[in-house]
Amino acid sequence: MADIIPLRFGVSQAYLICDQNNILLDTGSDTDKAAYQKAFEKAKVNPRDISLVVISHGHSDHFAGLGAIKELTGAPVLCHRLAAQALATGKNPKFVPRNKLGEDMLKLIEGTVPVMDKTVDADILVDKEFDLNAFGVAGKVLHTPGHSHCSLSLLLDGGYVFVGDMVVPSPFDGKLGLAFLATNESELYDSLRTLLSFNQIFYGGHGGPYTRDEVQRLLELDLTKGNLGEEE
Ligand SMILES: [Zn+2]
């Protein structure tokens, strides 16, 4: 079983996954190189020993500091092929609200979307699936579209999954729900069903971990309550 070390950078959560080798998932919304160095020191991981940087999707609160991370680690960067443009230009694709919460959220973040420190060309572009064993981690990366066209989930052997923004707390009251931004809602549901079918613990891009039952319940509520995932 790999060690999972959550690292909070700004509003987002990155993860160090330490198995035979170390993988970093996302860079958070900060771009402060010194903060990264400090976090790696605290985790007792030499950044040069990170074999791969995986970007969960092309929203800048998950990859803003990628330039600094690339300098510190020297590691190749992996993302979905549809996220490559965001990393190479530092520009977010259009955010698509899925419900009222999404609309309110977009108003909240207007003008404050994290700006990338330095654009980066990804080294490995994933289409459907990518085996991580070659990078010393027992697991894989899977294309799980819905929140964005380019969303990847990282799955570790043993039933641990990193779902990016598919499960996310409300920035207003902290209440957990399914993604309030989505390019395709039915794909979001399908991706979650796929992950629920063989994973037990869910780590999010802004919080967690959550249990399988918790996520299953959120999905059921969302399907019956018209997108809000809220109880009356
Ligand atoms: Zn996102």
PDB file of C-alpha atoms and ligand atoms in Angstrom:
ATOM      1  CA  MET A   1       0.000   0.000   0.000  1.00  0.00           C
ATOM      2  CA  ALA A   2       1.344   3.385  -1.026  1.00  0.00           C
ATOM      3  CA  ASP A   3       1.653   6.268   1.440  1.00  0.00           C
ATOM      4  CA  ILE A   4      -0.742   9.098   0.603  1.00  0.00           C
ATOM      5  CA  ILE A   5       0.386  12.543   1.785  1.00  0.00           C
ATOM      6  CA  PRO A   6      -2.112  15.390   1.200  1.00  0.00           C
ATOM      7  CA  LEU A   7      -0.450  18.757   0.556  1.00  0.00           C
ATOM      8  CA  ARG A   8      -2.566  21.902   0.769  1.00  0.00           C
ATOM      9  CA  PHE A   9      -1.490  24.642  -1.625  1.00  0.00           C
ATOM     10  CA  GLY A  10      -3.932  27.564  -1.679  1.00  0.00           C
ATOM     11  CA  VAL A  11      -7.515  26.469  -2.200  1.00  0.00           C
ATOM     12  CA  SER A  12      -6.638  23.069  -3.619  1.00  0.00           C
ATOM     13  CA  GLN A  13      -5.223  19.800  -2.477  1.00  0.00           C
ATOM     14  CA  ALA A  14      -2.240  18.121  -4.082  1.00  0.00           C
ATOM     15  CA  TYR A  15      -1.090  14.637  -3.130  1.00  0.00           C
ATOM     16  CA  LEU A  16       2.249  12.930  -2.809  1.00  0.00           C
ATOM     17  CA  ILE A  17       1.867   9.229  -3.472  1.00  0.00           C
ATOM     18  CA  CYS A  18       4.851   7.286  -2.206  1.00  0.00           C
ATOM     19  CA  ASP A  19       5.199   3.682  -3.327  1.00  0.00           C
ATOM     20  CA  GLN A  20       8.339   2.155  -4.936  1.00  0.00           C
ATOM     21  CA  ASN A  21       8.686   5.649  -6.342  1.00  0.00           C
ATOM     22  CA  ASN A  22       6.968   8.976  -5.662  1.00  0.00           C
ATOM     23  CA  ILE A  23       4.306  10.597  -7.801  1.00  0.00           C
ATOM     24  CA  LEU A  24       2.900  14.087  -7.282  1.00  0.00           C
ATOM     25  CA  LEU A  25      -0.761  14.611  -8.190  1.00  0.00           C
ATOM     26  CA  ASP A  26      -1.561  18.271  -9.000  1.00  0.00           C
ATOM     27  CA  THR A  27       0.258  21.374  -7.789  1.00  0.00           C
ATOM     28  CA  GLY A  28      -2.562  23.301  -6.074  1.00  0.00           C
ATOM     29  CA  SER A  29      -3.437  26.919  -6.734  1.00  0.00           C
ATOM     30  CA  ASP A  30      -0.240  28.411  -5.255  1.00  0.00           C
ATOM     31  CA  THR A  31       2.803  29.222  -7.318  1.00  0.00           C
ATOM     32  CA  ASP A  32       5.273  29.721  -4.475  1.00  0.00           C
ATOM     33  CA  LYS A  33       8.414  27.644  -5.007  1.00  0.00           C
ATOM     34  CA  ALA A  34       9.539  28.099  -1.393  1.00  0.00           C
ATOM     35  CA  ALA A  35       6.179  26.757  -0.144  1.00  0.00           C
ATOM     36  CA  TYR A  36       6.623  23.658  -2.308  1.00  0.00           C
ATOM     37  CA  GLN A  37      10.165  23.127  -1.007  1.00  0.00           C
ATOM     38  CA  LYS A  38       8.961  23.448   2.563  1.00  0.00           C
ATOM     39  CA  ALA A  39       6.119  20.971   1.995  1.00  0.00           C
ATOM     40  CA  PHE A  40       8.441  18.385   0.419  1.00  0.00           C
ATOM     41  CA  GLU A  41      10.906  18.805   3.291  1.00  0.00           C
ATOM     42  CA  LYS A  42       8.133  18.269   5.817  1.00  0.00           C
ATOM     43  CA  ALA A  43       7.009  15.162   3.923  1.00  0.00           C
ATOM     44  CA  LYS A  44      10.659  13.987   3.877  1.00  0.00           C
ATOM     45  CA  VAL A  45      10.579  13.567   0.112  1.00  0.00           C
ATOM     46  CA  ASN A  46      13.375  14.926  -2.041  1.00  0.00           C
ATOM     47  CA  PRO A  47      11.646  16.583  -5.024  1.00  0.00           C
ATOM     48  CA  ARG A  48      14.302  15.086  -7.318  1.00  0.00           C
ATOM     49  CA  ASP A  49      12.957  11.670  -6.250  1.00  0.00           C
ATOM     50  CA  ILE A  50       9.527  12.420  -7.702  1.00  0.00           C
ATOM     51  CA  SER A  51       9.265  10.321 -10.846  1.00  0.00           C
ATOM     52  CA  LEU A  52       6.116  11.806 -12.350  1.00  0.00           C
ATOM     53  CA  VAL A  53       3.739  14.761 -11.967  1.00  0.00           C
ATOM     54  CA  VAL A  54       0.116  13.959 -12.833  1.00  0.00           C
ATOM     55  CA  ILE A  55      -2.325  16.817 -13.478  1.00  0.00           C
ATOM     56  CA  SER A  56      -5.917  15.785 -12.736  1.00  0.00           C
ATOM     57  CA  HIS A  57      -7.479  18.272 -15.176  1.00  0.00           C
ATOM     58  CA  GLY A  58      -6.946  21.568 -16.943  1.00  0.00           C
ATOM     59  CA  HIS A  59      -8.340  23.975 -14.338  1.00  0.00           C
ATOM     60  CA  SER A  60      -5.637  26.315 -13.111  1.00  0.00           C
ATOM     61  CA  ASP A  61      -6.356  25.866  -9.396  1.00  0.00           C
ATOM     62  CA  HIS A  62      -4.833  22.394  -9.901  1.00  0.00           C
ATOM     63  CA  PHE A  63      -1.739  23.243 -11.939  1.00  0.00           C
ATOM     64  CA  ALA A  64      -0.924  26.942 -11.373  1.00  0.00           C
ATOM     65  CA  GLY A  65       2.498  26.222  -9.861  1.00  0.00           C
ATOM     66  CA  LEU A  66       3.539  23.642 -12.415  1.00  0.00           C
ATOM     67  CA  GLY A  67       6.493  25.750 -13.647  1.00  0.00           C
ATOM     68  CA  ALA A  68       8.032  25.783 -10.155  1.00  0.00           C
ATOM     69  CA  ILE A  69       7.246  22.088  -9.635  1.00  0.00           C
ATOM     70  CA  LYS A  70       8.886  21.205 -12.940  1.00  0.00           C
ATOM     71  CA  GLU A  71      12.045  23.092 -11.896  1.00  0.00           C
ATOM     72  CA  LEU A  72      12.127  21.456  -8.459  1.00  0.00           C
ATOM     73  CA  THR A  73      11.418  17.893  -9.565  1.00  0.00           C
ATOM     74  CA  GLY A  74      12.638  17.686 -13.154  1.00  0.00           C
ATOM     75  CA  ALA A  75       9.900  15.056 -13.528  1.00  0.00           C
ATOM     76  CA  PRO A  76       7.823  14.464 -16.657  1.00  0.00           C
ATOM     77  CA  VAL A  77       4.298  15.881 -16.594  1.00  0.00           C
ATOM     78  CA  LEU A  78       1.295  13.730 -17.480  1.00  0.00           C
ATOM     79  CA  CYS A  79      -2.203  14.980 -18.282  1.00  0.00           C
ATOM     80  CA  HIS A  80      -5.103  14.105 -20.536  1.00  0.00           C
ATOM     81  CA  ARG A  81      -4.478  15.144 -24.123  1.00  0.00           C
ATOM     82  CA  LEU A  82      -7.358  17.639 -23.881  1.00  0.00           C
ATOM     83  CA  ALA A  83      -5.664  19.362 -20.905  1.00  0.00           C
ATOM     84  CA  ALA A  84      -2.389  19.961 -22.741  1.00  0.00           C
ATOM     85  CA  GLN A  85      -3.516  23.291 -24.142  1.00  0.00           C
ATOM     86  CA  ALA A  86      -4.384  24.703 -20.716  1.00  0.00           C
ATOM     87  CA  LEU A  87      -0.919  23.786 -19.406  1.00  0.00           C
ATOM     88  CA  ALA A  88       0.817  25.136 -22.499  1.00  0.00           C
ATOM     89  CA  THR A  89      -1.041  28.478 -22.454  1.00  0.00           C
ATOM     90  CA  GLY A  90      -1.974  28.911 -18.784  1.00  0.00           C
ATOM     91  CA  LYS A  91      -5.538  29.587 -19.924  1.00  0.00           C
ATOM     92  CA  ASN A  92      -8.557  27.835 -18.469  1.00  0.00           C
ATOM     93  CA  PRO A  93     -11.180  26.346 -20.746  1.00  0.00           C
ATOM     94  CA  LYS A  94     -14.639  27.849 -20.289  1.00  0.00           C
ATOM     95  CA  PHE A  95     -16.121  26.905 -16.906  1.00  0.00           C
ATOM     96  CA  VAL A  96     -19.596  25.415 -17.279  1.00  0.00           C
ATOM     97  CA  PRO A  97     -21.901  25.699 -14.234  1.00  0.00           C
ATOM     98  CA  ARG A  98     -24.082  22.647 -13.630  1.00  0.00           C
ATOM     99  CA  ASN A  99     -26.438  24.253 -11.117  1.00  0.00           C
ATOM    100  CA  LYS A 100     -27.104  27.387  -9.055  1.00  0.00           C
ATOM    101  CA  LEU A 101     -24.102  26.657  -6.854  1.00  0.00           C
ATOM    102  CA  GLY A 102     -21.904  26.601  -9.947  1.00  0.00           C
ATOM    103  CA  GLU A 103     -23.273  29.951 -11.078  1.00  0.00           C
ATOM    104  CA  ASP A 104     -22.693  31.482  -7.630  1.00  0.00           C
ATOM    105  CA  MET A 105     -19.208  29.977  -7.534  1.00  0.00           C
ATOM    106  CA  LEU A 106     -18.294  31.520 -10.886  1.00  0.00           C
ATOM    107  CA  LYS A 107     -19.368  34.938  -9.576  1.00  0.00           C
ATOM    108  CA  LEU A 108     -17.286  34.367  -6.444  1.00  0.00           C
ATOM    109  CA  ILE A 109     -14.073  33.499  -8.293  1.00  0.00           C
ATOM    110  CA  GLU A 110     -14.455  36.122 -11.043  1.00  0.00           C
ATOM    111  CA  GLY A 111     -11.137  37.891 -11.433  1.00  0.00           C
ATOM    112  CA  THR A 112      -9.404  35.631  -8.902  1.00  0.00           C
ATOM    113  CA  VAL A 113      -8.773  32.520 -10.978  1.00  0.00           C
ATOM    114  CA  PRO A 114      -5.171  31.422 -10.285  1.00  0.00           C
ATOM    115  CA  VAL A 115      -2.687  32.429 -12.953  1.00  0.00           C
ATOM    116  CA  MET A 116       0.013  29.971 -13.957  1.00  0.00           C
ATOM    117  CA  ASP A 117       3.570  30.838 -12.913  1.00  0.00           C
ATOM    118  CA  LYS A 118       5.145  29.515 -16.110  1.00  0.00           C
ATOM    119  CA  THR A 119       3.522  27.570 -18.923  1.00  0.00           C
ATOM    120  CA  VAL A 120       4.595  23.956 -19.376  1.00  0.00           C
ATOM    121  CA  ASP A 121       4.392  21.512 -22.262  1.00  0.00           C
ATOM    122  CA  ALA A 122       3.167  18.182 -20.930  1.00  0.00           C
ATOM    123  CA  ASP A 123       5.430  15.197 -21.620  1.00  0.00           C
ATOM    124  CA  ILE A 124       2.887  12.368 -21.530  1.00  0.00           C
ATOM    125  CA  LEU A 125      -0.599  12.737 -22.979  1.00  0.00           C
ATOM    126  CA  VAL A 126      -3.210  10.210 -21.909  1.00  0.00           C
ATOM    127  CA  ASP A 127      -6.226   9.287 -23.959  1.00  0.00           C
ATOM    128  CA  LYS A 128      -8.193   6.572 -22.106  1.00  0.00           C
ATOM    129  CA  GLU A 129      -5.895   4.934 -19.567  1.00  0.00           C
ATOM    130  CA  PHE A 130      -2.262   4.897 -18.428  1.00  0.00           C
ATOM    131  CA  ASP A 131      -0.445   2.314 -16.279  1.00  0.00           C
ATOM    132  CA  LEU A 132       1.614   3.901 -13.475  1.00  0.00           C
ATOM    133  CA  ASN A 133       3.690   0.805 -12.652  1.00  0.00           C
ATOM    134  CA  ALA A 134       6.449   2.003 -15.003  1.00  0.00           C
ATOM    135  CA  PHE A 135       6.772   5.007 -12.648  1.00  0.00           C
ATOM    136  CA  GLY A 136       6.983   2.865  -9.518  1.00  0.00           C
ATOM    137  CA  VAL A 137       3.400   3.182  -8.328  1.00  0.00           C
ATOM    138  CA  ALA A 138       0.929   0.267  -8.313  1.00  0.00           C
ATOM    139  CA  GLY A 139      -2.025   1.879 -10.023  1.00  0.00           C
ATOM    140  CA  LYS A 140      -3.261   3.657 -13.091  1.00  0.00           C
ATOM    141  CA  VAL A 141      -4.740   6.830 -14.454  1.00  0.00           C
ATOM    142  CA  LEU A 142      -8.183   6.714 -16.069  1.00  0.00           C
ATOM    143  CA  HIS A 143     -10.046   9.236 -18.245  1.00  0.00           C
ATOM    144  CA  THR A 144     -13.162  10.178 -16.252  1.00  0.00           C
ATOM    145  CA  PRO A 145     -14.799  13.071 -18.118  1.00  0.00           C
ATOM    146  CA  GLY A 146     -17.782  15.049 -16.851  1.00  0.00           C
ATOM    147  CA  HIS A 147     -16.480  17.797 -14.581  1.00  0.00           C
ATOM    148  CA  SER A 148     -14.255  18.718 -17.519  1.00  0.00           C
ATOM    149  CA  HIS A 149     -13.557  17.017 -20.853  1.00  0.00           C
ATOM    150  CA  CYS A 150      -9.995  16.374 -19.667  1.00  0.00           C
ATOM    151  CA  SER A 151     -10.574  14.989 -16.145  1.00  0.00           C
ATOM    152  CA  LEU A 152      -8.359  12.101 -15.097  1.00  0.00           C
ATOM    153  CA  SER A 153      -8.751   9.995 -11.969  1.00  0.00           C
ATOM    154  CA  LEU A 154      -5.781   8.304 -10.363  1.00  0.00           C
ATOM    155  CA  LEU A 155      -6.533   4.820  -9.032  1.00  0.00           C
ATOM    156  CA  LEU A 156      -4.251   2.971  -6.633  1.00  0.00           C
ATOM    157  CA  ASP A 157      -4.359  -0.790  -6.213  1.00  0.00           C
ATOM    158  CA  GLY A 158      -6.291  -1.549  -3.037  1.00  0.00           C
ATOM    159  CA  GLY A 159      -9.292   0.667  -3.857  1.00  0.00           C
ATOM    160  CA  TYR A 160      -8.039   4.233  -3.412  1.00  0.00           C
ATOM    161  CA  VAL A 161      -9.072   6.790  -5.997  1.00  0.00           C
ATOM    162  CA  PHE A 162      -8.304  10.469  -6.546  1.00  0.00           C
ATOM    163  CA  VAL A 163     -11.304  12.095  -8.182  1.00  0.00           C
ATOM    164  CA  GLY A 164     -10.233  15.704  -8.709  1.00  0.00           C
ATOM    165  CA  ASP A 165     -13.309  17.955  -8.616  1.00  0.00           C
ATOM    166  CA  MET A 166     -15.980  15.316  -9.183  1.00  0.00           C
ATOM    167  CA  VAL A 167     -16.736  15.394  -5.455  1.00  0.00           C
ATOM    168  CA  VAL A 168     -16.277  18.815  -3.933  1.00  0.00           C
ATOM    169  CA  PRO A 169     -17.307  20.803  -0.854  1.00  0.00           C
ATOM    170  CA  SER A 170     -19.305  24.004  -1.392  1.00  0.00           C
ATOM    171  CA  PRO A 171     -17.039  27.062  -1.039  1.00  0.00           C
ATOM    172  CA  PHE A 172     -19.935  28.759   0.762  1.00  0.00           C
ATOM    173  CA  ASP A 173     -20.960  26.328   3.500  1.00  0.00           C
ATOM    174  CA  GLY A 174     -18.548  23.407   3.116  1.00  0.00           C
ATOM    175  CA  LYS A 175     -21.387  21.003   2.278  1.00  0.00           C
ATOM    176  CA  LEU A 176     -20.189  18.103   0.162  1.00  0.00           C
ATOM    177  CA  GLY A 177     -21.710  17.486  -3.262  1.00  0.00           C
ATOM    178  CA  LEU A 178     -20.964  16.417  -6.792  1.00  0.00           C
ATOM    179  CA  ALA A 179     -19.150  18.813  -9.137  1.00  0.00           C
ATOM    180  CA  PHE A 180     -20.985  22.120  -9.487  1.00  0.00           C
ATOM    181  CA  LEU A 181     -19.120  22.742 -12.726  1.00  0.00           C
ATOM    182  CA  ALA A 182     -19.542  20.166 -15.483  1.00  0.00           C
ATOM    183  CA  THR A 183     -19.017  20.070 -19.219  1.00  0.00           C
ATOM    184  CA  ASN A 184     -21.231  16.981 -19.414  1.00  0.00           C
ATOM    185  CA  GLU A 185     -23.459  15.872 -16.562  1.00  0.00           C
ATOM    186  CA  SER A 186     -24.246  12.374 -17.822  1.00  0.00           C
ATOM    187  CA  GLU A 187     -20.520  11.727 -18.305  1.00  0.00           C
ATOM    188  CA  LEU A 188     -19.966  12.933 -14.738  1.00  0.00           C
ATOM    189  CA  TYR A 189     -22.508  10.381 -13.469  1.00  0.00           C
ATOM    190  CA  ASP A 190     -21.024   7.608 -15.625  1.00  0.00           C
ATOM    191  CA  SER A 191     -17.477   8.375 -14.461  1.00  0.00           C
ATOM    192  CA  LEU A 192     -18.566   8.244 -10.829  1.00  0.00           C
ATOM    193  CA  ARG A 193     -20.432   4.974 -11.359  1.00  0.00           C
ATOM    194  CA  THR A 194     -17.278   3.488 -12.877  1.00  0.00           C
ATOM    195  CA  LEU A 195     -15.176   4.584  -9.902  1.00  0.00           C
ATOM    196  CA  LEU A 196     -17.792   3.463  -7.364  1.00  0.00           C
ATOM    197  CA  SER A 197     -17.774   0.000  -8.889  1.00  0.00           C
ATOM    198  CA  PHE A 198     -14.294  -0.796  -7.632  1.00  0.00           C
ATOM    199  CA  ASN A 199     -13.045   1.851  -5.201  1.00  0.00           C
ATOM    200  CA  GLN A 200     -13.576   2.328  -1.476  1.00  0.00           C
ATOM    201  CA  ILE A 201     -11.819   5.564  -0.533  1.00  0.00           C
ATOM    202  CA  PHE A 202     -12.150   8.802  -2.502  1.00  0.00           C
ATOM    203  CA  TYR A 203      -9.666  11.669  -2.287  1.00  0.00           C
ATOM    204  CA  GLY A 204     -10.794  15.029  -3.682  1.00  0.00           C
ATOM    205  CA  GLY A 205      -9.034  17.969  -5.239  1.00  0.00           C
ATOM    206  CA  HIS A 206     -10.348  20.246  -2.495  1.00  0.00           C
ATOM    207  CA  GLY A 207     -10.822  17.870   0.447  1.00  0.00           C
ATOM    208  CA  GLY A 208     -11.515  14.351   1.610  1.00  0.00           C
ATOM    209  CA  PRO A 209     -11.011  11.499   1.960  1.00  0.00           C
ATOM    210  CA  TYR A 210     -14.595  10.328   1.571  1.00  0.00           C
ATOM    211  CA  THR A 211     -15.961   6.817   1.909  1.00  0.00           C
ATOM    212  CA  ARG A 212     -17.520   4.879  -0.939  1.00  0.00           C
ATOM    213  CA  ASP A 213     -20.916   4.998   0.841  1.00  0.00           C
ATOM    214  CA  GLU A 214     -20.671   8.774   1.185  1.00  0.00           C
ATOM    215  CA  VAL A 215     -20.012   9.215  -2.538  1.00  0.00           C
ATOM    216  CA  GLN A 216     -22.698   6.677  -3.497  1.00  0.00           C
ATOM    217  CA  ARG A 217     -25.199   8.638  -1.401  1.00  0.00           C
ATOM    218  CA  LEU A 218     -24.174  11.945  -2.993  1.00  0.00           C
ATOM    219  CA  LEU A 219     -24.710  10.436  -6.424  1.00  0.00           C
ATOM    220  CA  GLU A 220     -28.145   9.076  -5.502  1.00  0.00           C
ATOM    221  CA  LEU A 221     -29.201  12.400  -3.932  1.00  0.00           C
ATOM    222  CA  ASP A 222     -27.987  14.324  -6.959  1.00  0.00           C
ATOM    223  CA  LEU A 223     -29.913  12.059  -9.331  1.00  0.00           C
ATOM    224  CA  THR A 224     -33.152  12.472  -7.381  1.00  0.00           C
ATOM    225  CA  LYS A 225     -32.914  16.099  -6.252  1.00  0.00           C
ATOM    226  CA  GLY A 226     -32.247  17.735  -9.582  1.00  0.00           C
ATOM    227  CA  ASN A 227     -28.522  18.439  -9.536  1.00  0.00           C
ATOM    228  CA  LEU A 228     -28.170  20.086  -6.178  1.00  0.00           C
ATOM    229  CA  GLY A 229     -27.185  17.075  -4.144  1.00  0.00           C
ATOM    230  CA  GLU A 230     -28.943  18.693  -1.223  1.00  0.00           C
ATOM    231  CA  GLU A 231     -31.501  17.431   1.185  1.00  0.00           C
ATOM    232  CA  GLU A 232     -34.522  19.538   1.890  1.00  0.00           C
TER     233      GLU A 232
HETATM  234 ZN    ZN B   1     -11.938  21.782 -11.747  1.00  0.00          ZN
END
